[in-house]
Structure formats: C-alpha cells, structure tokens
Amino acid sequence: MTLHSTEFSQKIHDPDQPLLKVDGLTKRYGPRIGCADVSFDLYPGEVLGIVGESGSGKSTLLSCLAGHQRADLGRISYDGRDVLGMSETERRRLSRTDWAYVHQNPRDGLRMGVSAGGNVGERLMAVGARHYGDIRGKAVDWLGRVEIAADRIDDRPTAFSGGMQQRLQIARNLVTGPRLVFMDEPTGGLDVSVQARLLDLLRGLVRDLGLSVIIVTHDLAVVRLLAHRLMVMRSGRVVEQGLTDQVLDDPQHAYTQLLVSSVLQV
Amino acid sequence: MIRIENLAKSFTLHNQGGAVIPVMAGAALAVGPGECVGLTGQSGAGKSTLMRMVYGNYLAAGGRLMVGALDVATAEPRDIIALRRRTLGYVSQFLRVVPRVPTLDVVAEPLLALGSPVDAARDRAASLLKRLNIPERLWSLSPTTFSGGEQQRVNIARGFAHAYPALLLDEPTASLDAANREVVLTLIEEAKARGAAILGIFHDEAARARVCDRLVDVTGFTPGLAA
Amino acid sequence: MTDQAYNFAYLDEQTKRMIRRAILKAIAVPGYQVPFASREMPMPYGWGTGGVQVTAACLVPEDRLKVIDQGADDTTNAVSIRRFFQRTAGVAVTEVTAEATVIQTRHRIPETPLTEGQILVYQVPIPEPLRFLEPRETETRKMHALEEYGLMHVKLYEDIARHGQIATSYAYPVKVEGRYVMDPSPIPKFDNPKLSGNPAIQLFGAGREQRIHALPPWTKAVSLDFDDHPFQTSKAPHDCDLCGARDSYLDEVITDDAGGRMFVCSDTDFCAGRRAKGHVGRLGEAT
C-alpha cells in the first residue's frame, strides 16, 4: 500500500509531554458565551470527560477543539503544532488521519449509502491507499475489532442496529490509527445493554491503542467508567476539574455537588 | 512508603447553606514496607475518609500525604493516575465495573493497564479467582450479577492482581466465610512478605490481630471527637 | 429590423464574451469546473444546452462544424443542433471527423484521431464527479480545493465490492495533470484513453449545472483505479457487422423479434469511411 509515513504520523510521542494543550479557549455567539477561558492539558493515553447540562458549552468546546467551529480567543497546540494557526488543508488532513470524531448520531458520522467496508476504507483511501485487497483486509480486521461479523462487510449501515452503527462509526474513525479521539455523547441514543458493550469496547481500544480521548456526555456513569479526568462545565465555563472519581465523590463546587446529587441511584 | 503529616479535611455543602463540616485535622501516621497498619475508631470517625484521601478520591484540605515520593494532597490528577496504576492498590467495599465484562477480564484489567500480555494477565487472574474459590463456570460472566460475598472476592482478586508496593484495604474480610477469610488473610501476609505497605480497616478483631503490626485510632484526628 | 441586429452564432456579444472568459479560465486550469451564467437556449435542458453555448462561443465564420450524438451524425439531437448553427451562424458543416474544425459531441469521442487545431465540445449533464457521494456543493468545492479525493475511490471500492470489478462503464472519472478529478461526461470508458494527450482542445459545457471545464491539448488525464484492479477499457466482444472494424466502439442493434441482432460502429462517420475503402463486415454489403 502506498502510504506515506508523514500521512500516518505514528511517531512515538513523549508520554510526559501533553498531546494537546488548550489555553484560554473562548467562543462567543454575539453577546452570548459559548465557552470561555477553557484551559487544560491532555496527555497521551488519557481520557478526559467533559460533563455539564445542555447549554453548558461542552458541545461548543468540543467542536472548537475539533476545528468544526472557530474559537475567538485562545490557543490550541497539538503535538507542538499550533492548531488555530493551521491552514484548513492541514487541519482537515489532521482530522482524517491523526484525529477522529465520533458523533452521537452515527448517521452524522457514517455514509449511509456506502457499504460497511467502504465506510471503514474511506479514511485509508483518503490518505492514498490504492490496493483494494489491502483496504478490504483492513476493513475486515477493524470490523472484527468492533465485533461486527466479516460477512456484513458489504451491507450498508442502514441494515445495522443502532449499536452496530455506532461501532461501525468507531471502526471507520480508528482505522487510520488516530492518536486523539473526540466523542460527542457516543452512548447517547443506545439501549443500556448496548451502551455497556460499547463502553467496554471503548475502554479496551483506549488501553490497547494508547488513545487520548475527549468525551462529552451528560451521563456521569459513563464518565466514571471511561474517563481518567473530568471537567465540569456550566454557562460556558469550567467550574471544576480533577480526577474523575474525586470530582464525583468529593465535589468542591456548588454546581458539581448539585449535579452529582441529582443523579438517580440504581 | 505511606507517610501522613498534619492532614486535614472538611466538606463544604454548598447546597445546604454553605455549611462547612470539618471531618479531620492533624492526622498523622506512617506505614513502612512490609508493614500493615490498621485504622480503628468508631463508625463515622473517618477511617474510610482517610483511606479515600490516601487514594486521592477525596481532596485534602491541608497537610502532607506522601505515597512513595508523591504528595497525593497536592499531586496533579495524572500523577495520581500513574500512582494508582503502578504503586497504590485499593480494595474497596464496592465493586464498580463496566457491566457485561467477564469476571476474568475484570480481574486481569489492572495488569492489562500496565501493559502485561493478555495471556499472562488472564493466567494471573485465573489463579487468584481459583484461590478465592470463585467457581470457574462464573469467570466468563459479569460479576455484577454475583452475590455480595462473590463480588467482594472478585474485588480482592482484582486488588491483588498486580503486586502493588502499597495497598489500601477497606474491610477485605467482611461478608466472607471462614475459608475465604483465611485465603484473604494469607494473601495479605504474602503481600507483606514481599514488602508491600498496607493500610487497612478491619472490623474483624481476629483478622486485625493476625495481620496488623500496629493500630492507629483515627478518633484522635476527628475534630469534636478528639477531646 | 436588419441582419445587423443579430449577433453571429446566436449568442449576444456580452454572453459570448462571458462564456469565452469562462472557457479561457477552464483551459488555464485543466479539470477545474468554472461557473458561468448559463443562458436559456431554444431547446430543453438535457439536449445539449451547455455544449451549444460553448460551441456558439467558439465558432468563427470560417469553421466547419460536425455534430454527433453517441457517435452518430444522423440522430435527431445531432441533426437539430447542426441545423441550428447552419441557421444562426451560417457555418459550413460536415460529417467527416478529419474535415471538422469544431465537433460538438454527446457521449462519444470520434474514432478517427483528432488533430491540433480541432475543438471537441462535450455536452455534460452533471459535471461534478463527487456529486453522487457528497450532495453538498459547498463540501465538494472544498474537496476539490483541498484535493480530498478519497471519496472517488470509495465509489470504485463499492463497485468492486458489489460486482467483483469496477463496473462503472461510462462517465469514468479521471485525474487531470495530477490535480483535479474530472467527470469526462458520460462517454464510455472505452474512450477514456483518448482524453489523455489529445492534440485537440476538449471543452465540456454543462448548461443546467452552469459549469465549463476543459482539457487543453496534450493534457494528461489518468483514469482512477486500484493497484490490484487496474483501469480497463471495455467494448462488446465483436467486430462491426458493417465494416468489420475490430477496434471501434460498437452499438448493439436488435434487428427482429427472434433474437436477431447486429453490432455496428457507434461512430457512423468512421464506419462509412471504412466501407468506402472497401472494408466489409459480416452483414455488410460492398459499396
């Protein structure tokens, strides 16, 4: 397969250097604040959860980080490169190779008219893969990793259940070996039992591939199981951050205390 | 290995008029390698709170809390994560796992997180589960459906999977029958023998007498109770 | 009203300039789709309104025009467009490829090799090769600008996954000079090799979609493929039943209701030329 090494920048990153550095990130919608003065470092292999209720700015933050929206102020540095100063070509290349974005609704992240194999192969072809057999081989491998049977490779996602679609979306995103994955409520529309399976899958992938993940959700149970660190947002600002279990078990900020105490116990 | 100096803790209840409840002040203790220290004191005196603070689960309000070379009271989350992965194990009273994950993998996970090969991690998990008398037919099932005693033993197996240099044990023998209690106490003795520093809460007096080298009464650290 | 009130070749002067500017830009940036303000033509969309505007903008009184529809000079579409320009431009017309200076075509490239100085004008229904996979125009433009063409291979991948081979047999996408991916209009992929390195100017006009793109002479156009599924041309495995040609693109003609059929050159001028030279096929008669 003719893949240039620069396109798959799988260089070994110093684990003691942040992969992503965010500094004073601010996005306004006119007078309204989308998110304000958000700063954090994300290290290789780390999963950062962002929680908050609807309108807290967590989704705005995620889309600014992923480059879907332009931040007004602040700095984002990925692997030492200035993300906001990048050309669109560079940024889109990054988001096809080194980054991944898992949408809440798999329909937003999949091509519904293209077979499962084509969906997984797209990112490979986008970075220059031109050998059908190799592309298909990789697609089979990735379908297997997300527990989709190889004989479904030529089926379209429309024939898949919601959980399968979400797993397909993950395979499609991870096939180029990204190092940073953005997830927007990845377990959102799924049945509880399907959610559990997906969480287990994600945990395994994070551990085995050393992924750095930023996951936005309103589900505190999901972040407890998945995230190493947690950021709590309210009205566009980060009100508290720290170790996930520490923030959930010993919340310091009034809003976090309210959020944690509002969760129904099962 | 574990050294606590002048540790303080209070809870601020913002949603109840901002009430500040001091729960600990001037706490101090030390646990050396190969040593097991038991925390005593009546219920509510702060034994679990202290354990949770050592684990980084509760934030310290002041003082020093050294585990190895790291001051957990002021450490960055990422350093605490690394500490928990390599150095500091914790057997809590509750099992918290992803539903539907097989018991064998739940127990093997701490080893996998350290980069151990899957087969080796599963072998180690299997031998622990066997020692703790979890029937092999249950290994492929999720422990979320197990009885309290079984869950407790899975939790212990998980906590002992990796040879942590420091261990926190919160009632490890509660709700266990005599045979399993014996296995757990033996595991603790083995851990001590290999040099682990252990801080534990044991309500079971016989167990306490058998494994603890020293006892520390936390009542002395509790404001209001101290006098 | 006098004849002076009418401009040469139907289009008013300003429209003609506008289209010529678009053509020049298209030639300057091979394979790039240049937007232009397509006018209403006295024929319905789908009948070659784009091609007619490009032809009208190119024609000079000295030109000799040939019009083909799927290779044939004598079909309704070809005849009516040819008459249209005879009437509005008064140019000479021909059916002989080698004699024409401007050739307007629908879905074929003539078999007779083109030469320098000739202009081949294609009628194009949908100029955007990415359209069927990416419906958003804003997005396809960005993909062209940033050379993000992975999607084209997704389409070919789907072909192979479904049919065991690249089943796309017409409108087969090409990459122009290593830069823009272009839809060559619905010519059979048999004609794709002729796109590349052609001495003639090739202009593509899409009337409804308001786009013009071009291949200047001697431009490289590479048909997309996979390493293990290389591009292959295809044609019916027969010889022409009229002229016996073995290497021309064939139409299948059903001759009766008892399964009778014949294969004939789709390029009528090419076929007639061969027969005039005495070549005879299975069902042909010597002329």
Short mmCIF file of N, CA, C and O in Angstrom, two decimals, chain B residues 17-84:
data_model
loop_
_atom_site.label_atom_id
_atom_site.label_comp_id
_atom_site.label_asym_id
_atom_site.label_seq_id
_atom_site.Cartn_x
_atom_site.Cartn_y
_atom_site.Cartn_z
N GLY B 17 -26.69 25.70 52.41
CA GLY B 17 -26.31 26.96 53.03
C GLY B 17 -24.82 27.13 53.20
O GLY B 17 -24.36 27.93 54.01
N GLY B 18 -24.05 26.36 52.45
CA GLY B 18 -22.60 26.51 52.52
C GLY B 18 -22.01 26.05 53.83
O GLY B 18 -20.96 26.53 54.26
N ALA B 19 -22.69 25.12 54.47
CA ALA B 19 -22.19 24.60 55.74
C ALA B 19 -20.83 23.95 55.56
O ALA B 19 -20.65 23.17 54.62
N VAL B 20 -19.89 24.28 56.42
CA VAL B 20 -18.57 23.67 56.37
C VAL B 20 -18.45 22.67 57.51
O VAL B 20 -18.66 23.00 58.67
N ILE B 21 -18.19 21.42 57.15
CA ILE B 21 -18.09 20.39 58.18
C ILE B 21 -16.65 19.89 58.25
O ILE B 21 -16.19 19.21 57.33
N PRO B 22 -15.94 20.25 59.30
CA PRO B 22 -14.58 19.73 59.43
C PRO B 22 -14.64 18.27 59.86
O PRO B 22 -15.35 17.94 60.81
N VAL B 23 -13.96 17.40 59.13
CA VAL B 23 -14.03 15.98 59.49
C VAL B 23 -12.68 15.43 59.94
O VAL B 23 -12.60 14.36 60.50
N MET B 24 -11.62 16.18 59.67
CA MET B 24 -10.31 15.66 60.06
C MET B 24 -9.32 16.80 60.22
O MET B 24 -9.37 17.78 59.48
N ALA B 25 -8.48 16.68 61.21
CA ALA B 25 -7.42 17.67 61.41
C ALA B 25 -6.24 17.00 62.09
O ALA B 25 -6.43 16.12 62.93
N GLY B 26 -5.07 17.41 61.70
CA GLY B 26 -3.84 16.94 62.35
C GLY B 26 -3.60 15.45 62.24
O GLY B 26 -2.93 14.86 63.10
N ALA B 27 -4.14 14.82 61.22
CA ALA B 27 -3.92 13.38 61.07
C ALA B 27 -2.47 13.10 60.71
O ALA B 27 -1.89 13.81 59.89
N ALA B 28 -1.90 12.08 61.33
CA ALA B 28 -0.52 11.72 61.05
C ALA B 28 -0.33 10.23 61.25
O ALA B 28 -0.84 9.67 62.23
N LEU B 29 0.34 9.58 60.35
CA LEU B 29 0.73 8.19 60.53
C LEU B 29 1.73 7.81 59.45
O LEU B 29 1.92 8.55 58.48
N ALA B 30 2.35 6.68 59.63
CA ALA B 30 3.32 6.22 58.64
C ALA B 30 3.23 4.71 58.53
O ALA B 30 2.98 4.02 59.52
N VAL B 31 3.38 4.21 57.31
CA VAL B 31 3.39 2.77 57.08
C VAL B 31 4.64 2.44 56.27
O VAL B 31 4.84 3.00 55.19
N GLY B 32 5.44 1.56 56.81
CA GLY B 32 6.68 1.20 56.12
C GLY B 32 6.48 -0.01 55.24
O GLY B 32 5.47 -0.71 55.35
N PRO B 33 7.44 -0.31 54.40
CA PRO B 33 7.36 -1.51 53.56
C PRO B 33 7.26 -2.77 54.41
O PRO B 33 7.92 -2.87 55.45
N GLY B 34 6.41 -3.67 54.01
CA GLY B 34 6.25 -4.92 54.75
C GLY B 34 5.43 -4.77 56.01
O GLY B 34 5.29 -5.71 56.78
N GLU B 35 4.87 -3.59 56.22
CA GLU B 35 4.13 -3.32 57.44
C GLU B 35 2.64 -3.22 57.14
O GLU B 35 2.25 -2.77 56.06
N CYS B 36 1.80 -3.64 58.09
CA CYS B 36 0.36 -3.45 57.93
C CYS B 36 -0.16 -2.65 59.11
O CYS B 36 0.03 -3.05 60.27
N VAL B 37 -0.77 -1.53 58.82
CA VAL B 37 -1.30 -0.66 59.86
C VAL B 37 -2.82 -0.68 59.78
O VAL B 37 -3.39 -0.48 58.70
N GLY B 38 -3.47 -0.95 60.91
CA GLY B 38 -4.93 -0.98 60.92
C GLY B 38 -5.49 0.32 61.48
O GLY B 38 -4.98 0.86 62.46
N LEU B 39 -6.52 0.82 60.84
CA LEU B 39 -7.19 2.02 61.35
C LEU B 39 -8.33 1.58 62.25
O LEU B 39 -9.11 0.69 61.89
N THR B 40 -8.44 2.23 63.40
CA THR B 40 -9.55 1.91 64.30
C THR B 40 -10.29 3.19 64.64
O THR B 40 -9.87 4.29 64.29
N GLY B 41 -11.36 3.00 65.37
CA GLY B 41 -12.19 4.14 65.69
C GLY B 41 -13.62 3.78 65.36
O GLY B 41 -13.87 2.92 64.51
N GLN B 42 -14.55 4.42 66.08
CA GLN B 42 -15.94 4.04 65.88
C GLN B 42 -16.42 4.46 64.49
O GLN B 42 -15.77 5.23 63.78
N SER B 43 -17.56 3.92 64.15
CA SER B 43 -18.15 4.23 62.85
C SER B 43 -18.35 5.74 62.73
O SER B 43 -18.82 6.38 63.67
N GLY B 44 -17.96 6.30 61.58
CA GLY B 44 -18.13 7.73 61.37
C GLY B 44 -16.94 8.55 61.86
O GLY B 44 -16.91 9.77 61.72
N ALA B 45 -15.95 7.88 62.42
CA ALA B 45 -14.79 8.60 62.94
C ALA B 45 -13.88 9.07 61.82
O ALA B 45 -13.03 9.93 62.03
N GLY B 46 -14.03 8.47 60.61
CA GLY B 46 -13.24 8.98 59.49
C GLY B 46 -12.22 7.99 58.95
O GLY B 46 -11.30 8.38 58.26
N LYS B 47 -12.40 6.70 59.24
CA LYS B 47 -11.45 5.71 58.73
C LYS B 47 -11.50 5.66 57.20
O LYS B 47 -10.47 5.75 56.53
N SER B 48 -12.72 5.52 56.68
CA SER B 48 -12.86 5.43 55.22
C SER B 48 -12.46 6.74 54.56
O SER B 48 -11.87 6.74 53.47
N THR B 49 -12.78 7.84 55.22
CA THR B 49 -12.40 9.14 54.66
C THR B 49 -10.89 9.22 54.51
O THR B 49 -10.38 9.66 53.46
N LEU B 50 -10.19 8.77 55.52
CA LEU B 50 -8.73 8.82 55.46
C LEU B 50 -8.21 7.94 54.33
O LEU B 50 -7.34 8.34 53.56
N MET B 51 -8.77 6.74 54.21
CA MET B 51 -8.36 5.85 53.13
C MET B 51 -8.61 6.48 51.77
O MET B 51 -7.77 6.41 50.87
N ARG B 52 -9.77 7.08 51.64
CA ARG B 52 -10.11 7.70 50.36
C ARG B 52 -9.16 8.86 50.04
O ARG B 52 -8.85 9.11 48.88
N MET B 53 -8.75 9.58 51.08
CA MET B 53 -7.82 10.68 50.84
C MET B 53 -6.47 10.15 50.38
O MET B 53 -5.83 10.71 49.49
N VAL B 54 -6.04 9.04 50.99
CA VAL B 54 -4.76 8.47 50.59
C VAL B 54 -4.84 8.06 49.11
O VAL B 54 -3.90 8.23 48.35
N TYR B 55 -6.00 7.55 48.70
CA TYR B 55 -6.16 7.09 47.33
C TYR B 55 -6.37 8.25 46.34
O TYR B 55 -6.35 8.06 45.14
N GLY B 56 -6.57 9.46 46.89
CA GLY B 56 -6.79 10.61 46.02
C GLY B 56 -8.24 10.78 45.64
O GLY B 56 -8.59 11.62 44.81
N ASN B 57 -9.09 9.97 46.26
CA ASN B 57 -10.51 10.02 45.94
C ASN B 57 -11.18 11.22 46.62
O ASN B 57 -12.11 11.81 46.07
N TYR B 58 -10.70 11.56 47.79
CA TYR B 58 -11.14 12.78 48.46
C TYR B 58 -9.97 13.77 48.47
O TYR B 58 -8.83 13.38 48.63
N LEU B 59 -10.30 15.03 48.29
CA LEU B 59 -9.27 16.07 48.29
C LEU B 59 -8.88 16.42 49.73
O LEU B 59 -9.74 16.58 50.58
N ALA B 60 -7.59 16.57 49.95
CA ALA B 60 -7.14 17.01 51.27
C ALA B 60 -7.28 18.53 51.37
O ALA B 60 -7.11 19.23 50.38
N ALA B 61 -7.62 19.01 52.57
CA ALA B 61 -7.73 20.46 52.76
C ALA B 61 -6.40 21.04 53.21
O ALA B 61 -6.16 22.24 53.09
N GLY B 62 -5.51 20.20 53.72
CA GLY B 62 -4.21 20.69 54.14
C GLY B 62 -3.36 19.54 54.62
O GLY B 62 -3.86 18.44 54.87
N GLY B 63 -2.07 19.76 54.72
CA GLY B 63 -1.18 18.74 55.21
C GLY B 63 -0.46 18.01 54.09
O GLY B 63 -0.62 18.35 52.92
N ARG B 64 0.31 17.01 54.49
CA ARG B 64 1.06 16.23 53.50
C ARG B 64 0.60 14.79 53.52
O ARG B 64 0.22 14.25 54.55
N LEU B 65 0.64 14.18 52.35
CA LEU B 65 0.12 12.82 52.21
C LEU B 65 1.01 12.09 51.22
O LEU B 65 0.72 12.03 50.03
N MET B 66 2.13 11.60 51.74
CA MET B 66 3.13 11.02 50.83
C MET B 66 2.87 9.54 50.60
O MET B 66 2.71 8.76 51.54
N VAL B 67 2.81 9.17 49.34
CA VAL B 67 2.82 7.76 48.98
C VAL B 67 4.03 7.59 48.07
O VAL B 67 4.05 8.15 46.97
N GLY B 68 5.03 6.86 48.53
CA GLY B 68 6.28 6.84 47.81
C GLY B 68 6.82 8.27 47.80
O GLY B 68 6.90 8.92 48.83
N ALA B 69 7.12 8.78 46.60
CA ALA B 69 7.69 10.12 46.52
C ALA B 69 6.64 11.16 46.15
O ALA B 69 6.96 12.32 45.92
N LEU B 70 5.37 10.74 46.05
CA LEU B 70 4.33 11.65 45.58
C LEU B 70 3.47 12.16 46.74
O LEU B 70 2.99 11.37 47.56
N ASP B 71 3.29 13.48 46.77
CA ASP B 71 2.38 14.06 47.76
C ASP B 71 0.97 14.08 47.15
O ASP B 71 0.65 14.96 46.34
N VAL B 72 0.17 13.12 47.53
CA VAL B 72 -1.16 12.98 46.94
C VAL B 72 -2.02 14.22 47.22
O VAL B 72 -2.90 14.58 46.44
N ALA B 73 -1.73 14.91 48.31
CA ALA B 73 -2.53 16.08 48.69
C ALA B 73 -2.43 17.20 47.66
O ALA B 73 -3.36 17.99 47.50
N THR B 74 -1.31 17.25 46.95
CA THR B 74 -1.13 18.36 46.01
C THR B 74 -0.85 17.87 44.59
O THR B 74 -0.62 18.67 43.69
N ALA B 75 -0.88 16.54 44.36
CA ALA B 75 -0.45 16.00 43.07
C ALA B 75 -1.44 16.32 41.96
O ALA B 75 -2.62 16.52 42.18
N GLU B 76 -0.90 16.36 40.75
CA GLU B 76 -1.74 16.50 39.55
C GLU B 76 -2.52 15.20 39.34
O GLU B 76 -2.00 14.12 39.65
N PRO B 77 -3.72 15.31 38.80
CA PRO B 77 -4.50 14.09 38.54
C PRO B 77 -3.70 13.03 37.81
O PRO B 77 -3.77 11.85 38.13
N ARG B 78 -2.93 13.47 36.84
CA ARG B 78 -2.26 12.47 36.01
C ARG B 78 -1.19 11.71 36.81
O ARG B 78 -0.93 10.54 36.54
N ASP B 79 -0.60 12.38 37.80
CA ASP B 79 0.38 11.68 38.64
C ASP B 79 -0.33 10.69 39.56
O ASP B 79 0.19 9.62 39.86
N ILE B 80 -1.53 11.07 40.00
CA ILE B 80 -2.28 10.15 40.85
C ILE B 80 -2.71 8.93 40.04
O ILE B 80 -2.67 7.79 40.51
N ILE B 81 -3.09 9.17 38.77
CA ILE B 81 -3.47 8.04 37.91
C ILE B 81 -2.30 7.08 37.76
O ILE B 81 -2.45 5.86 37.89
N ALA B 82 -1.12 7.64 37.54
CA ALA B 82 0.07 6.79 37.39
C ALA B 82 0.35 6.05 38.70
O ALA B 82 0.70 4.87 38.70
N LEU B 83 0.18 6.75 39.81
CA LEU B 83 0.40 6.14 41.13
C LEU B 83 -0.53 4.95 41.33
O LEU B 83 -0.13 3.88 41.78
N ARG B 84 -1.81 5.17 40.98
CA ARG B 84 -2.79 4.10 41.16
C ARG B 84 -2.50 2.93 40.23
O ARG B 84 -2.81 1.79 40.54
#
